[in-house]
PDB file of C-alpha atoms in Angstrom:
ATOM      1  CA  MET A 137    -113.521  15.020  -1.672  1.00 58.00           C
ATOM      2  CA  LYS A 138    -111.598  13.348  -4.489  1.00 63.00           C
ATOM      3  CA  HIS A 139    -113.981  13.809  -7.416  1.00 64.00           C
ATOM      4  CA  LEU A 140    -116.826  16.009  -8.461  1.00 64.00           C
ATOM      5  CA  ILE A 141    -119.069  14.439 -11.106  1.00 64.00           C
ATOM      6  CA  PHE A 142    -121.556  16.506 -13.080  1.00 66.00           C
ATOM      7  CA  ASP A 143    -124.789  15.235 -14.587  1.00 66.00           C
ATOM      8  CA  CYS A 144    -124.638  17.833 -17.317  1.00 67.00           C
ATOM      9  CA  GLY A 145    -127.455  16.888 -19.716  1.00 66.00           C
ATOM     10  CA  GLY A 146    -130.096  19.591 -19.645  1.00 65.00           C
ATOM     11  CA  VAL A 147    -128.362  21.378 -16.758  1.00 73.00           C
ATOM     12  CA  MET A 148    -125.047  22.492 -18.248  1.00 78.00           C
ATOM     13  CA  VAL A 149    -125.420  21.590 -21.924  1.00 79.00           C
ATOM     14  CA  TRP A 150    -128.103  21.418 -24.588  1.00 75.00           C
ATOM     15  CA  PRO A 151    -128.115  19.335 -27.800  1.00 77.00           C
ATOM     16  CA  ARG A 152    -127.290  21.518 -30.820  1.00 74.00           C
ATOM     17  CA  LEU A 153    -129.571  19.418 -33.053  1.00 71.00           C
ATOM     18  CA  GLY A 154    -132.403  19.614 -30.524  1.00 71.00           C
ATOM     19  CA  GLU A 155    -132.329  15.875 -29.823  1.00 72.00           C
ATOM     20  CA  TRP A 156    -130.084  14.055 -27.336  1.00 72.00           C
ATOM     21  CA  ASN A 157    -129.988  10.797 -29.309  1.00 67.00           C
ATOM     22  CA  ILE A 158    -128.881  12.189 -32.662  1.00 72.00           C
ATOM     23  CA  PRO A 159    -125.117  12.516 -33.151  1.00 72.00           C
ATOM     24  CA  PHE A 160    -123.904  15.854 -34.478  1.00 74.00           C
ATOM     25  CA  GLY A 161    -122.400  14.181 -37.588  1.00 81.00           C
ATOM     26  CA  ALA A 162    -125.547  12.127 -38.271  1.00 84.00           C
ATOM     27  CA  LEU A 163    -126.794  14.421 -41.017  1.00 83.00           C
ATOM     28  CA  GLU A 164    -123.593  13.964 -43.007  1.00 88.00           C
ATOM     29  CA  ILE A 165    -123.276  10.218 -42.356  1.00 91.00           C
ATOM     30  CA  LEU A 166    -126.937   9.332 -42.885  1.00 92.00           C
ATOM     31  CA  GLY A 167    -127.477  11.608 -45.865  1.00 90.00           C
ATOM     32  CA  PRO A 168    -131.094  11.378 -47.100  1.00 92.00           C
ATOM     33  CA  ARG A 169    -131.798   8.709 -44.464  1.00 92.00           C
ATOM     34  CA  ALA A 170    -131.624  11.489 -41.845  1.00 88.00           C
ATOM     35  CA  ARG A 171    -135.198  12.394 -42.839  1.00 88.00           C
ATOM     36  CA  ASP A 172    -136.245   9.176 -41.064  1.00 90.00           C
ATOM     37  CA  ILE A 173    -135.201  10.563 -37.679  1.00 84.00           C
ATOM     38  CA  TYR A 174    -138.510  12.230 -36.878  1.00 82.00           C
ATOM     39  CA  THR A 175    -140.796   9.490 -38.200  1.00 92.00           C
ATOM     40  CA  SER A 176    -142.909   7.106 -36.145  1.00 96.00           C
ATOM     41  CA  LYS A 177    -140.846   4.213 -37.554  1.00 96.00           C
ATOM     42  CA  TYR A 178    -137.700   5.817 -36.104  1.00 93.00           C
ATOM     43  CA  LEU A 179    -139.334   6.378 -32.711  1.00 92.00           C
ATOM     44  CA  THR A 180    -140.460   2.738 -32.607  1.00 96.00           C
ATOM     45  CA  ALA A 181    -136.975   1.539 -33.601  1.00 96.00           C
ATOM     46  CA  HIS A 182    -135.390   3.826 -31.002  1.00 93.00           C
ATOM     47  CA  ARG A 183    -137.653   2.433 -28.276  1.00 94.00           C
ATOM     48  CA  THR A 184    -136.528  -1.065 -29.269  1.00 96.00           C
ATOM     49  CA  ALA A 185    -132.803  -0.228 -29.338  1.00 95.00           C
ATOM     50  CA  VAL A 186    -132.546   2.312 -26.521  1.00 93.00           C
ATOM     51  CA  HIS A 187    -131.827  -0.356 -23.905  1.00 94.00           C
ATOM     52  CA  PHE A 188    -128.205  -0.200 -25.114  1.00 93.00           C
ATOM     53  CA  LEU A 189    -128.133   3.408 -23.866  1.00 87.00           C
ATOM     54  CA  ASP A 190    -129.640   2.630 -20.462  1.00 85.00           C
ATOM     55  CA  GLU A 191    -128.406   5.374 -18.143  1.00 79.00           C
ATOM     56  CA  ASP A 192    -128.724   3.038 -15.152  1.00 83.00           C
ATOM     57  CA  GLN A 193    -125.884   0.865 -16.499  1.00 82.00           C
ATOM     58  CA  LEU A 194    -122.369   1.413 -15.255  1.00 86.00           C
ATOM     59  CA  VAL A 195    -120.234   2.429 -18.244  1.00 88.00           C
ATOM     60  CA  PRO A 196    -116.697   2.304 -16.869  1.00 89.00           C
ATOM     61  CA  ASN A 197    -114.862   4.065 -19.713  1.00 89.00           C
ATOM     62  CA  VAL A 198    -115.148   5.613 -23.158  1.00 88.00           C
ATOM     63  CA  GLU A 199    -114.362   2.330 -24.919  1.00 92.00           C
ATOM     64  CA  ALA A 200    -117.285   0.660 -23.155  1.00 93.00           C
ATOM     65  CA  GLU A 201    -119.538   3.562 -24.119  1.00 91.00           C
ATOM     66  CA  ARG A 202    -118.353   3.397 -27.719  1.00 93.00           C
ATOM     67  CA  HIS A 203    -119.144  -0.348 -27.750  1.00 94.00           C
ATOM     68  CA  LEU A 204    -122.702   0.281 -26.491  1.00 95.00           C
ATOM     69  CA  ARG A 205    -123.202   3.092 -29.010  1.00 92.00           C
ATOM     70  CA  ARG A 206    -122.148   0.754 -31.830  1.00 96.00           C
ATOM     71  CA  LYS A 207    -124.687  -1.829 -30.653  1.00 96.00           C
ATOM     72  CA  TYR A 208    -127.368   0.865 -30.595  1.00 95.00           C
ATOM     73  CA  VAL A 209    -126.519   2.150 -34.091  1.00 95.00           C
ATOM     74  CA  LEU A 210    -126.261  -1.411 -35.468  1.00 97.00           C
ATOM     75  CA  SER A 211    -129.705  -2.177 -34.062  1.00 97.00           C
ATOM     76  CA  MET A 212    -131.132   1.057 -35.487  1.00 96.00           C
ATOM     77  CA  ASN A 213    -129.551   0.257 -38.849  1.00 97.00           C
ATOM     78  CA  ASP A 214    -131.296  -3.123 -38.921  1.00 97.00           C
ATOM     79  CA  LEU A 215    -134.640  -1.820 -37.667  1.00 97.00           C
ATOM     80  CA  MET A 216    -134.645   1.162 -40.057  1.00 96.00           C
ATOM     81  CA  ASP A 217    -133.217  -0.802 -43.005  1.00 96.00           C
ATOM     82  CA  TRP A 218    -130.699   1.992 -43.551  1.00 96.00           C
ATOM     83  CA  GLN A 219    -128.142  -0.378 -45.086  1.00 97.00           C
ATOM     84  CA  LEU A 220    -125.246   1.491 -43.520  1.00 96.00           C
ATOM     85  CA  THR A 221    -121.759   0.134 -43.999  1.00 97.00           C
ATOM     86  CA  THR A 222    -119.757  -1.124 -41.034  1.00 96.00           C
ATOM     87  CA  LEU A 223    -117.633   2.007 -41.364  1.00 97.00           C
ATOM     88  CA  ASP A 224    -120.702   4.286 -41.233  1.00 96.00           C
ATOM     89  CA  ILE A 225    -122.002   2.451 -38.153  1.00 96.00           C
ATOM     90  CA  SER A 226    -118.660   3.004 -36.446  1.00 95.00           C
ATOM     91  CA  ARG A 227    -118.558   6.646 -37.558  1.00 94.00           C
ATOM     92  CA  LEU A 228    -122.036   7.311 -36.118  1.00 92.00           C
ATOM     93  CA  ALA A 229    -121.191   5.610 -32.823  1.00 92.00           C
ATOM     94  CA  ASP A 230    -117.840   7.396 -32.564  1.00 92.00           C
ATOM     95  CA  ASP A 231    -119.407  10.750 -33.392  1.00 88.00           C
ATOM     96  CA  PHE A 232    -122.034  10.204 -30.715  1.00 84.00           C
ATOM     97  CA  THR A 233    -119.393   9.270 -28.157  1.00 85.00           C
ATOM     98  CA  ASP A 234    -116.527  11.600 -29.021  1.00 84.00           C
ATOM     99  CA  ASN A 235    -117.880  14.744 -30.680  1.00 80.00           C
ATOM    100  CA  ILE A 236    -118.386  17.335 -27.955  1.00 78.00           C
ATOM    101  CA  ASN A 237    -119.425  19.855 -30.625  1.00 78.00           C
ATOM    102  CA  ARG A 238    -122.875  18.274 -30.618  1.00 77.00           C
ATOM    103  CA  TYR A 239    -123.482  20.051 -27.302  1.00 78.00           C
ATOM    104  CA  GLY A 240    -123.803  23.709 -26.504  1.00 81.00           C
ATOM    105  CA  LEU A 241    -123.039  25.127 -23.070  1.00 79.00           C
ATOM    106  CA  PHE A 242    -125.681  27.296 -21.460  1.00 81.00           C
ATOM    107  CA  GLU A 243    -124.399  30.877 -21.074  1.00 84.00           C
ATOM    108  CA  ASP A 244    -124.143  30.828 -17.283  1.00 83.00           C
ATOM    109  CA  VAL A 245    -122.104  27.591 -17.136  1.00 80.00           C
ATOM    110  CA  ALA A 246    -118.617  28.974 -17.942  1.00 81.00           C
ATOM    111  CA  PRO A 247    -118.360  31.218 -14.847  1.00 85.00           C
ATOM    112  CA  TRP A 248    -119.446  28.330 -12.604  1.00 80.00           C
ATOM    113  CA  LEU A 249    -116.935  25.956 -14.188  1.00 79.00           C
ATOM    114  CA  MET A 250    -114.147  28.462 -13.568  1.00 81.00           C
ATOM    115  CA  ARG A 251    -115.253  28.860  -9.950  1.00 81.00           C
ATOM    116  CA  TRP A 252    -115.331  25.068  -9.431  1.00 77.00           C
ATOM    117  CA  LYS A 253    -112.028  24.615 -11.246  1.00 76.00           C
ATOM    118  CA  SER A 254    -110.337  26.836  -8.667  1.00 77.00           C
ATOM    119  CA  ARG A 255    -111.602  24.570  -5.876  1.00 74.00           C
ATOM    120  CA  TYR A 256    -111.481  21.083  -7.475  1.00 68.00           C
ATOM    121  CA  SER A 257    -108.999  19.424  -9.803  1.00 62.00           C
TER     122      SER A 257
END
């Protein structure tokens, strides 16, 4: 075996904000617009834009993921009329892609990771 790949969402990690599709830095970047996140307008916009986050797509690297996240956030920006700057769109997409602090590990994961680490590199 050369690689061991984990599907960690909901098994090894949980979203600290309680929602998988909200970046950890969203509250700071969106400011008052963050209140929109739990509205029906947001849910409708998310359903329209979520195809960019299709988990059945092959995403070969982090740059490709970052590109898809930017498309998703740009679409959400338009649909929600958030009027985010290009910089804020990039910040949201980058935070979603790169900020591992948005996840919490379940308590029993660390011992298993150590056990697997001793067997797989």
